[in-house]
Amino acid sequence: MNTMNQLKRKDAYSYFVKYHELKDSVYNTESRKKLFDLQIRSETEQRENEIALLSREKQLKVLEIKQREDEIYRQQILKYWIIVAAFLIILLFLFIHVYSVSKAAKNKHLLEQNLNLYMQKALSQQMNPHFIFNTLNSIQFFLLNNDKISSNKYLTKFARLMRITLDNSQSETISLYREIESLNLYIELEQLRFENKFTFKITTGADIDTELISIPPLIIQPFVENAIWHGIMHRDSNEDGKLIILFSISENNLICTIEDNGIGREKANEIRKQKKPEHISLGTQITESRISPINQLYNKKLNITYHDLFAPDGTASGTRVEICFPI
């Protein structure tokens, strides 16, 4: 009996052990399965995360590439418009330049035409028939009185003046020396016409080289003529008329001062209106008209200033004209 009980207890223990072994085996199998499932799930999630990350990186790279492509495209478009704008600006500047050059050339041509026209008028005014006739008439007087020396002297001066005047009219500028020579000849012939009723003096400053300084021709003579004809010759005084011409340098300008002791501009204008109301001083008017195209054509500032002179008692005692030549 005891033996049977012992055997039963031994079998029960054996079954118990097997039960637990089997239970542990089943548990371990399930655990391993669960662990495996967890591992699989973890790896799957990791792969999915990696795939998602790679996908996002790929999308970011695609987006970055697209942005770069868009930026390159925008830069190309901007570069294209810059080139087009630059081309249009160049065309505009070329058009403006061509237009300006064409307009400047046209204006220059017009100024040259006007200047040539005024030069011809100045030449015809200086060589007017009245002056030539009276000069030749005075020379004829010496011939009739058998004064061959004087007639030859003044005829030579007259021929020389005509030659110089014609030569000067062909040049844009002449030397001051040649201008003074022309003025001397002209005034000496006027002295002959008016029987030496006036004296004259031409003076140049010590710092002036008359050969080096150049001025436009036929500018000064009309004012000298005006001083003689309309100023000095209408004097009532028995005292001889005086004509003084002075050349000086002031601030890079040659100043020609023409001063007479005539009747003054106001009275001279009254006399001209009485004799011929429509009369105007053509010589000085033509000269003043020449100044504007000369200044524009050669970028000069040639100008003329008039000064009325008065005696201490307030009566007119002459006129001073200042002609400023930039040098």
C-alpha positions as a printed Julia matrix, in Angstrom:
327×3 Matrix{Float64}:
  0.0     0.0      0.0
  2.71    2.3      0.91
  4.54    1.22    -2.11
  1.53    2.05    -4.26
  1.21    5.46    -2.71
  4.81    6.15    -3.27
  4.49    5.15    -6.89
  1.46    7.39    -7.29
  3.23   10.32    -5.69
  6.24    9.7     -7.89
  4.06    9.61   -11.0
  2.2    12.68    -9.9
  5.43   14.55    -9.42
  6.66   13.33   -12.74
  3.47   14.53   -14.39
  3.7    17.77   -12.53
  7.23   18.28   -13.78
  6.23   17.41   -17.29
  3.26   19.67   -16.99
  5.44   22.54   -16.01
  8.01   21.64   -18.65
  5.26   21.52   -21.22
  3.78   24.71   -19.88
  7.17   26.4    -19.97
  7.71   25.07   -23.44
  4.38   26.43   -24.6
  5.04   29.73   -22.84
  8.5    30.0    -24.32
  7.13   29.23   -27.75
  4.45   31.86   -27.39
  6.95   34.3    -25.94
  9.34   33.67   -28.77
  6.49   34.08   -31.19
  5.41   37.32   -29.55
  9.0    38.5    -29.42
  9.43   37.57   -33.03
  6.22   39.38   -33.9
  7.39   42.41   -31.96
 10.74   42.26   -33.68
  9.09   41.92   -37.06
  6.73   44.78   -36.26
  9.61   46.93   -35.0
 11.71   46.22   -38.05
  8.7    46.86   -40.24
  8.01   50.16   -38.54
 11.7    51.07   -38.78
 11.73   50.22   -42.48
  8.52   52.14   -42.97
 10.03   55.1    -41.09
 13.19   54.83   -43.17
 11.1    54.63   -46.32
  9.04   57.61   -45.18
 12.22   59.53   -44.34
 13.77   58.63   -47.67
 10.53   59.63   -49.34
 10.55   62.98   -47.57
 14.22   63.5    -48.42
 13.45   62.6    -52.0
 10.55   65.03   -52.04
 12.76   67.71   -50.5
 15.45   67.06   -53.1
 12.87   67.14   -55.87
 11.49   70.37   -54.44
 15.0    71.79   -54.08
 15.82   70.82   -57.66
 12.58   72.38   -58.86
 13.31   75.55   -56.89
 16.8    75.7    -58.4
 15.36   75.13   -61.85
 12.76   77.84   -61.21
 15.48   80.2    -59.94
 17.64   79.47   -62.99
 14.63   80.05   -65.21
 13.82   83.34   -63.47
 17.46   84.41   -63.77
 17.44   83.51   -67.46
 14.22   85.48   -67.96
 15.66   88.41   -65.98
 18.89   88.22   -67.97
 16.89   88.15   -71.18
 14.91   91.25   -70.19
 18.09   92.99   -69.04
 19.65   92.28   -72.44
 16.5    93.47   -74.22
 16.32   96.61   -72.03
 20.04   97.3    -72.54
 19.62   96.85   -76.28
 16.65   99.22   -76.32
 18.54  101.77   -74.19
 21.53  101.55   -76.56
 19.19  102.03   -79.51
 17.61  105.02   -77.76
 21.0   106.57   -77.02
 22.12  105.91   -80.59
 18.97  107.57   -81.88
 19.44  110.54   -79.55
 23.12  110.79   -80.53
 22.39  110.59   -84.25
 19.57  113.09   -83.86
 21.76  115.44   -81.8
 24.66  115.16   -84.24
 22.32  115.71   -87.17
 20.66  118.67   -85.46
 24.04  120.11   -84.43
 25.34  119.72   -87.98
 22.2   121.35   -89.34
 22.46  124.22   -86.83
 26.16  124.61   -87.6
 25.43  124.71   -91.31
 22.7   127.29   -90.74
 25.01  129.37   -88.52
 27.76  129.18   -91.14
 25.29  130.3    -93.81
 24.16  133.21   -91.64
 27.76  134.09   -90.82
 28.73  134.02   -94.49
 25.72  136.16   -95.33
 26.6   138.73   -92.66
 30.24  138.63   -93.78
 29.17  139.46   -97.33
 26.99  142.28   -96.03
 29.85  143.58   -93.88
 32.19  143.44   -96.86
 29.73  145.24   -99.12
 29.16  147.83   -96.39
 32.9   148.47   -95.96
 33.41  148.65   -99.71
 30.26  150.65  -100.37
 30.18  152.82  -103.51
 29.84  156.01  -101.45
 33.15  155.42   -99.68
 34.92  154.36  -102.88
 33.55  157.32  -104.84
 34.51  159.88  -102.21
 37.98  158.4   -101.76
 38.64  158.41  -105.51
 37.2   161.92  -105.71
 39.7   163.07  -103.09
 42.55  161.39  -104.97
 41.33  163.07  -108.16
 41.62  166.42  -106.36
 45.36  165.84  -105.89
 45.71  164.87  -109.54
 43.93  168.01  -110.7
 46.3   170.05  -108.54
 49.32  168.19  -109.95
 50.11  166.77  -106.51
 51.32  163.48  -107.89
 53.07  162.47  -104.69
 49.91  162.78  -102.57
 47.69  161.24  -105.24
 50.03  158.28  -105.63
 50.32  157.93  -101.84
 46.58  157.79  -101.25
 45.87  155.7   -104.34
 48.37  153.15  -103.04
 46.69  153.23   -99.61
 43.27  152.81  -101.21
 44.4   149.84  -103.33
 46.09  148.3   -100.31
 42.94  148.7    -98.2
 40.78  147.07  -100.88
 43.2   144.16  -101.17
 43.42  143.63   -97.4
 39.64  143.89   -97.01
 39.02  141.28   -99.71
 41.68  138.97   -98.27
 40.36  139.35   -94.73
 36.81  138.53   -95.83
 38.01  135.08   -96.94
 39.26  134.14   -93.46
 37.43  133.23   -90.27
 40.05  135.06   -88.21
 42.93  137.43   -88.94
 45.9   138.59   -86.9
 45.53  141.75   -84.83
 48.49  143.15   -86.77
 46.57  142.85   -90.03
 43.44  144.37   -88.43
 45.42  147.38   -87.19
 47.01  147.8    -90.62
 43.55  147.81   -92.2
 42.25  150.35   -89.63
 45.21  152.66   -90.22
 44.62  152.65   -93.98
 40.88  153.19   -93.6
 41.19  156.07   -91.11
 43.9   157.78   -93.17
 41.61  157.69   -96.21
 38.75  159.08   -94.1
 41.09  161.86   -92.95
 41.69  162.64   -96.6
 37.95  162.77   -97.32
 37.26  165.05   -94.36
 40.33  167.24   -94.99
 42.1   166.23   -91.78
 39.38  167.58   -89.5
 40.24  164.95   -86.93
 43.27  163.16   -85.56
 43.56  159.54   -84.54
 45.79  157.3    -82.52
 45.93  153.51   -82.35
 47.67  152.1    -79.27
 48.37  148.52   -78.2
 49.37  147.38   -74.72
 52.96  146.35   -74.1
 51.81  142.79   -73.31
 50.13  142.31   -76.69
 51.76  140.4    -79.54
 49.77  141.56   -82.56
 51.07  138.7    -84.7
 49.88  135.98   -82.33
 46.43  137.28   -81.38
 43.64  136.57   -83.88
 40.15  138.08   -84.11
 37.21  137.84   -86.56
 37.6   140.28   -89.48
 35.38  143.28   -90.29
 34.21  143.71   -86.69
 35.98  146.9    -85.56
 35.84  149.04   -88.73
 32.06  149.72   -88.68
 32.33  151.23   -85.18
 35.29  153.38   -86.26
 33.26  154.5    -89.27
 30.3   155.28   -87.02
 32.51  157.34   -84.69
 33.82  159.42   -87.62
 30.66  159.89   -89.68
 28.04  160.25   -86.95
 30.11  161.55   -84.05
 33.17  163.6    -84.96
 31.97  165.11   -88.26
 28.91  166.73   -86.66
 30.92  168.65   -84.09
 30.26  172.42   -83.94
 33.53  173.19   -82.15
 36.52  174.51   -84.06
 38.65  172.07   -82.12
 39.74  169.07   -84.15
 37.97  165.82   -83.59
 39.85  163.05   -81.84
 39.62  159.34   -82.37
 41.46  157.01   -80.0
 41.64  153.24   -80.47
 43.21  151.22   -77.67
 43.88  147.49   -77.54
 44.41  145.95   -74.1
 44.31  142.54   -72.39
 41.94  141.83   -69.5
 41.21  138.37   -68.06
 42.03  136.42   -71.24
 40.09  138.89   -73.36
 41.31  141.38   -75.93
 39.51  144.67   -75.31
 39.26  147.1    -78.22
 38.23  150.55   -76.98
 37.06  153.08   -79.59
 36.6   156.56   -78.15
 35.66  159.78   -79.93
 34.95  163.33   -78.83
 31.92  163.65   -81.1
 28.37  164.76   -80.41
 27.24  161.57   -78.66
 24.77  158.89   -79.65
 21.58  160.71   -78.69
 22.25  163.78   -80.83
 23.61  161.65   -83.67
 20.34  159.69   -83.72
 18.34  162.92   -83.87
 20.38  164.14   -86.87
 19.98  160.8    -88.67
 16.2   160.88   -88.17
 15.99  164.47   -89.49
 17.99  163.66   -92.6
 16.45  160.27   -93.27
 13.9   158.97   -90.74
 14.22  155.38   -91.88
 18.01  155.46   -91.83
 19.82  153.09   -89.52
 23.52  152.42   -89.04
 23.85  149.37   -91.26
 27.52  148.77   -90.55
 27.14  148.42   -86.79
 23.8   146.62   -87.12
 25.32  144.02   -89.46
 28.28  143.61   -87.11
 26.03  143.14   -84.08
 24.03  140.55   -86.06
 27.26  138.65   -86.81
 28.16  138.35   -83.14
 25.41  135.85   -82.24
 26.34  133.19   -84.88
 30.05  133.73   -84.13
 29.48  133.08   -80.43
 27.33  130.0    -81.1
 29.56  128.56   -83.81
 32.86  128.99   -81.99
 31.58  128.94   -78.39
 32.82  132.47   -77.79
 31.57  135.35   -75.68
 32.29  138.24   -77.99
 30.31  141.27   -76.86
 29.99  145.03   -77.39
 29.4   147.69   -74.74
 28.5   151.35   -75.33
 29.37  154.2    -72.95
 28.08  157.76   -73.39
 30.65  160.38   -72.36
 29.73  163.71   -70.79
 31.55  166.97   -70.05
 31.57  168.43   -66.5
 28.59  170.63   -67.46
 26.56  167.54   -68.42
 26.69  167.99   -72.21
 27.56  165.03   -74.42
 31.28  164.85   -75.13
 31.57  161.69   -77.16
 31.11  157.95   -77.13
 33.2   155.01   -76.01
 32.65  151.57   -77.51
 34.29  148.5    -75.98
 34.52  145.31   -78.03
 35.52  142.22   -76.04
 37.24  139.43   -78.01
 37.88  136.16   -76.1
 41.41  134.91   -76.8
